[in-house]
Coordinates of C-alpha atoms in Angstrom, one line a residue:
Chain A
M8 CA -10.5 51.4 47.3
N9 CA -10.6 47.8 48.4
H10 CA -14.3 46.9 48.2
Q11 CA -13.8 43.3 49.1
R12 CA -12.3 44.3 52.4
R13 CA -15.3 46.6 53.1
D14 CA -17.7 43.8 52.4
V15 CA -15.9 41.4 54.7
L16 CA -15.9 44.0 57.5
K17 CA -19.6 44.6 56.9
A18 CA -20.4 40.9 57.1
G19 CA -18.3 40.5 60.3
G20 CA -20.0 43.5 61.8
S21 CA -23.5 42.2 61.2
L22 CA -22.7 38.8 62.5
G23 CA -21.5 40.3 65.7
L24 CA -24.6 42.4 66.0
F25 CA -26.7 39.3 65.5
G26 CA -24.8 37.5 68.3
L27 CA -25.4 40.5 70.6
L28 CA -29.1 40.5 69.8
V29 CA -29.4 36.8 70.6
A30 CA -27.4 37.3 73.8
A31 CA -29.6 40.2 74.8
G32 CA -32.7 38.1 74.1
L33 CA -34.0 40.5 71.5
I34 CA -34.2 37.9 68.8
R35 CA -36.6 35.2 69.7
P36 CA -34.8 31.9 70.5
E37 CA -36.9 30.1 67.9
V38 CA -35.1 32.0 65.2
A39 CA -31.7 31.7 66.8
E40 CA -32.0 28.0 67.4
A41 CA -32.4 27.2 63.7
A42 CA -28.7 26.5 63.9
W43 CA -26.6 25.1 66.8
N44 CA -26.6 27.7 69.5
K45 CA -22.9 28.4 69.6
G46 CA -23.1 31.3 72.1
A47 CA -24.8 29.1 74.6
F48 CA -22.4 26.1 74.2
D49 CA -19.3 28.4 74.3
A50 CA -20.5 30.2 77.4
K51 CA -18.0 30.3 80.3
T52 CA -20.4 31.4 83.1
L53 CA -23.9 30.3 84.0
D54 CA -25.2 33.9 83.5
E55 CA -23.7 33.9 79.9
A56 CA -25.2 30.5 79.2
F57 CA -28.6 31.5 80.5
A58 CA -28.5 34.7 78.5
A59 CA -27.5 32.9 75.3
L60 CA -30.4 30.6 75.8
G61 CA -32.7 33.6 76.2
A62 CA -33.4 32.8 79.8
G63 CA -32.2 35.9 81.5
K64 CA -32.3 35.2 85.3
P65 CA -34.5 32.2 85.7
A66 CA -36.4 31.7 89.0
D67 CA -36.0 28.5 91.0
S68 CA -38.8 26.0 90.6
A69 CA -39.8 23.0 92.7
D70 CA -41.7 21.5 89.8
I71 CA -38.5 20.2 88.1
Q72 CA -37.0 17.0 89.2
I73 CA -33.4 16.1 88.4
T74 CA -32.5 12.5 88.7
A75 CA -28.8 12.1 89.2
P76 CA -26.6 10.2 91.6
D77 CA -25.5 12.0 94.8
I78 CA -22.0 10.6 94.2
A79 CA -20.8 9.7 90.7
E80 CA -17.8 7.4 90.8
N81 CA -17.0 7.9 87.2
G82 CA -17.4 11.5 85.9
A83 CA -17.2 10.3 82.3
V84 CA -20.6 8.8 82.5
V85 CA -23.1 10.5 84.8
P86 CA -26.7 9.5 84.2
V87 CA -29.0 12.5 84.4
G88 CA -32.7 12.6 84.1
V89 CA -34.9 15.7 84.1
V90 CA -38.7 15.7 84.6
S91 CA -40.7 18.9 84.3
N92 CA -44.1 18.9 85.9
L93 CA -44.9 22.3 84.5
P94 CA -47.6 22.5 81.9
K95 CA -46.5 23.4 78.3
T96 CA -42.9 22.6 78.8
E97 CA -41.2 23.4 75.5
Q98 CA -37.5 23.2 76.3
I99 CA -35.1 21.5 78.7
A100 CA -31.4 22.3 79.0
I101 CA -28.9 20.5 81.1
L102 CA -26.0 22.5 82.4
V103 CA -23.0 21.6 84.6
E104 CA -21.7 24.6 86.4
K105 CA -18.0 23.6 86.7
N106 CA -17.5 22.0 83.2
P107 CA -15.4 23.9 80.7
F108 CA -18.4 23.6 78.4
M109 CA -21.3 24.2 80.7
L110 CA -24.2 23.5 78.5
A111 CA -24.3 19.7 78.0
A112 CA -27.6 19.4 76.0
N113 CA -30.6 21.4 75.0
F114 CA -33.8 19.6 74.2
E115 CA -36.8 21.1 72.4
I116 CA -40.0 19.4 73.4
P117 CA -42.8 19.6 70.9
A118 CA -46.4 19.3 72.0
G119 CA -47.2 15.7 72.6
T120 CA -43.8 14.8 73.9
V121 CA -43.5 14.2 77.6
A122 CA -41.1 16.5 79.5
D123 CA -39.1 13.6 80.8
I124 CA -35.6 13.2 79.4
Q125 CA -32.8 10.9 80.4
T126 CA -29.2 11.1 79.1
R127 CA -25.6 10.7 80.3
I128 CA -23.1 13.5 80.7
K129 CA -19.5 14.1 81.5
M130 CA -18.5 15.9 84.7
G131 CA -14.9 17.2 85.3
Q132 CA -15.4 17.7 89.0
T133 CA -18.0 17.9 91.8
S134 CA -20.5 20.5 90.7
D135 CA -24.1 21.6 90.6
V136 CA -26.1 20.3 87.7
Y137 CA -28.7 22.7 86.5
A138 CA -31.9 21.9 84.6
L139 CA -33.2 24.9 82.8
V140 CA -36.9 24.6 81.7
K141 CA -38.9 26.8 79.5
A142 CA -42.6 26.3 80.1
D143 CA -45.4 28.5 78.8
G144 CA -42.8 31.1 77.7
K145 CA -41.1 31.4 81.1
F146 CA -37.8 30.0 82.2
V147 CA -37.3 28.3 85.5
V148 CA -34.4 26.4 86.9
A149 CA -33.6 23.6 89.4
R150 CA -30.2 22.3 90.6
K151 CA -28.7 19.3 92.2
E152 CA -25.2 18.8 93.4
V153 CA -23.3 15.7 92.1
K154 CA -20.1 14.7 93.8
V155 CA -17.6 13.3 91.4
T156 CA -14.9 10.9 92.5
L157 CA -13.0 10.6 89.2
G158 CA -13.3 13.4 86.7
G159 CA -14.4 12.7 83.2
C160 CA -12.9 15.5 81.2
G161 CA -9.1 14.9 81.9
G162 CA -6.8 13.1 79.6
Chain B
M19 CA -19.7 6.6 58.3
A20 CA -20.3 6.1 61.9
N21 CA -21.6 2.9 63.4
P22 CA -25.4 2.4 63.6
M23 CA -27.4 3.6 66.6
R24 CA -29.2 1.1 68.7
I25 CA -32.8 2.3 69.1
R26 CA -35.6 0.7 71.2
A27 CA -39.1 2.0 71.0
A28 CA -42.0 0.5 72.9
A29 CA -45.6 1.6 73.0
K30 CA -47.6 1.1 76.3
D31 CA -50.8 2.6 77.5
G32 CA -50.8 5.3 74.8
L33 CA -47.3 6.4 75.5
T34 CA -44.2 5.5 73.5
E35 CA -40.9 5.3 75.2
V36 CA -37.8 5.6 72.9
R37 CA -34.3 4.8 74.0
V38 CA -31.3 5.6 71.8
L39 CA -27.7 4.6 72.2
M40 CA -25.5 6.4 69.7
S41 CA -22.0 5.3 68.8
H42 CA -19.8 8.4 68.8
V43 CA -16.4 9.4 70.3
M44 CA -17.8 12.7 71.7
E45 CA -14.2 14.2 71.9
T46 CA -14.2 17.4 73.9
G47 CA -11.2 19.1 72.4
Q48 CA -9.8 19.4 75.9
R49 CA -7.8 16.2 76.0
K50 CA -4.2 15.7 74.8
D51 CA -2.7 12.6 73.2
A52 CA 0.5 10.8 74.3
A53 CA 2.6 13.3 72.3
G54 CA 1.0 16.2 74.1
A55 CA -1.0 17.4 71.0
T56 CA -4.6 18.4 71.6
I57 CA -7.1 16.0 70.2
P58 CA -9.5 18.1 68.2
A59 CA -13.1 18.3 69.3
H60 CA -15.5 15.9 67.6
F61 CA -19.0 15.6 68.9
I62 CA -22.6 15.3 67.9
T63 CA -24.2 18.8 67.7
E64 CA -27.8 18.1 66.6
L65 CA -30.2 15.3 66.9
T66 CA -33.8 14.9 65.8
A67 CA -36.3 12.1 66.4
K68 CA -39.4 11.6 64.3
H69 CA -42.5 9.5 64.8
N70 CA -43.5 8.7 61.2
D71 CA -43.1 12.2 59.8
R72 CA -43.9 14.1 63.0
L73 CA -41.0 15.7 65.0
V74 CA -41.1 14.4 68.5
L75 CA -37.8 15.7 69.8
S76 CA -35.0 17.9 68.7
A77 CA -31.8 18.4 70.7
Q78 CA -28.5 20.2 70.6
F79 CA -25.6 18.5 72.2
G80 CA -22.3 20.0 73.5
P81 CA -19.1 18.2 74.2
S82 CA -20.2 17.5 77.8
V83 CA -22.4 14.7 76.7
S84 CA -20.8 11.3 77.4
T85 CA -19.1 9.2 74.8
N86 CA -21.6 7.0 73.0
P87 CA -24.5 9.2 74.0
Y88 CA -27.6 7.7 75.6
L89 CA -31.0 9.3 75.3
A90 CA -34.4 8.3 76.5
F91 CA -37.7 10.2 76.1
K92 CA -41.4 9.5 75.9
F93 CA -44.2 10.9 73.7
N94 CA -48.0 10.5 73.6
G95 CA -49.4 8.3 70.9
G96 CA -47.5 5.8 68.7
A97 CA -48.7 2.3 67.9
K98 CA -47.0 -1.0 67.2
G99 CA -45.3 -1.0 63.8
D100 CA -45.1 2.8 63.5
K101 CA -41.7 4.2 62.3
I102 CA -39.3 6.0 64.6
T103 CA -36.4 7.8 62.9
V104 CA -33.5 9.3 64.7
S105 CA -30.9 11.4 63.0
W106 CA -27.8 13.2 64.2
V107 CA -25.1 15.5 62.8
D108 CA -21.7 16.1 64.3
N109 CA -19.4 19.1 64.2
K110 CA -17.4 17.6 61.4
G111 CA -20.4 17.3 59.2
D112 CA -20.7 13.5 59.6
S113 CA -24.3 12.3 60.1
R114 CA -26.3 9.2 60.7
T115 CA -29.9 8.2 60.4
D116 CA -31.5 5.0 61.7
E117 CA -35.0 3.9 62.0
V118 CA -36.9 1.2 63.9
Q119 CA -40.5 0.1 64.3
I120 CA -42.3 0.5 67.6
A121 CA -42.4 -2.8 69.3

């Protein structure tokens, strides 16, 4: 019997199971995030991305402010800022709904760091920008539409 | 080895603001070169920032972050002369660590 093949199959099977567990939110994100969260970055739909981040179906929140231009002339460089006024904010993720890679960045905010992040992202086309915030163990989300004149993901 | 980051850190009223400008192509893997071949993805995946030895921010980036990524954040505490260290790793295993003193 080919033992090596069996081992490879076993390893593959367990990896798949781990991925499923992460996606289902059964494994706590703290464990999963020890490495780059591939599932979340590869997600093709918002629901998938939220699930891979362990967020499920987050509720809307008015306590998150997204600072981004209404119209971005150059989609290659869109300044985006996220401020969360929720106490105990521990995570901020920035997602662009219509990008091939939705999840742009995921920030983990330790105690003592202000939930106020600014960065620059690429946008392929006009889209909603989502800020997913985990505060006190709960996920909430806010969105803002940014119109893009010139896409930043083309060749 | 990638080019150095430009880091500015300023303490004011008990709050330290850190601004980082990294030098990286942040290639998405979606673009094609003149010959029509896909340019392989090459982007920063993980970033950490430390105040002395205390972690003040950790981040994961995807290819949707702009070329030469910019990042600004604030944390409580920090005094003039303290050390701020920022490190990143990209998907090809390249890495870079730079440090500055809070001004």
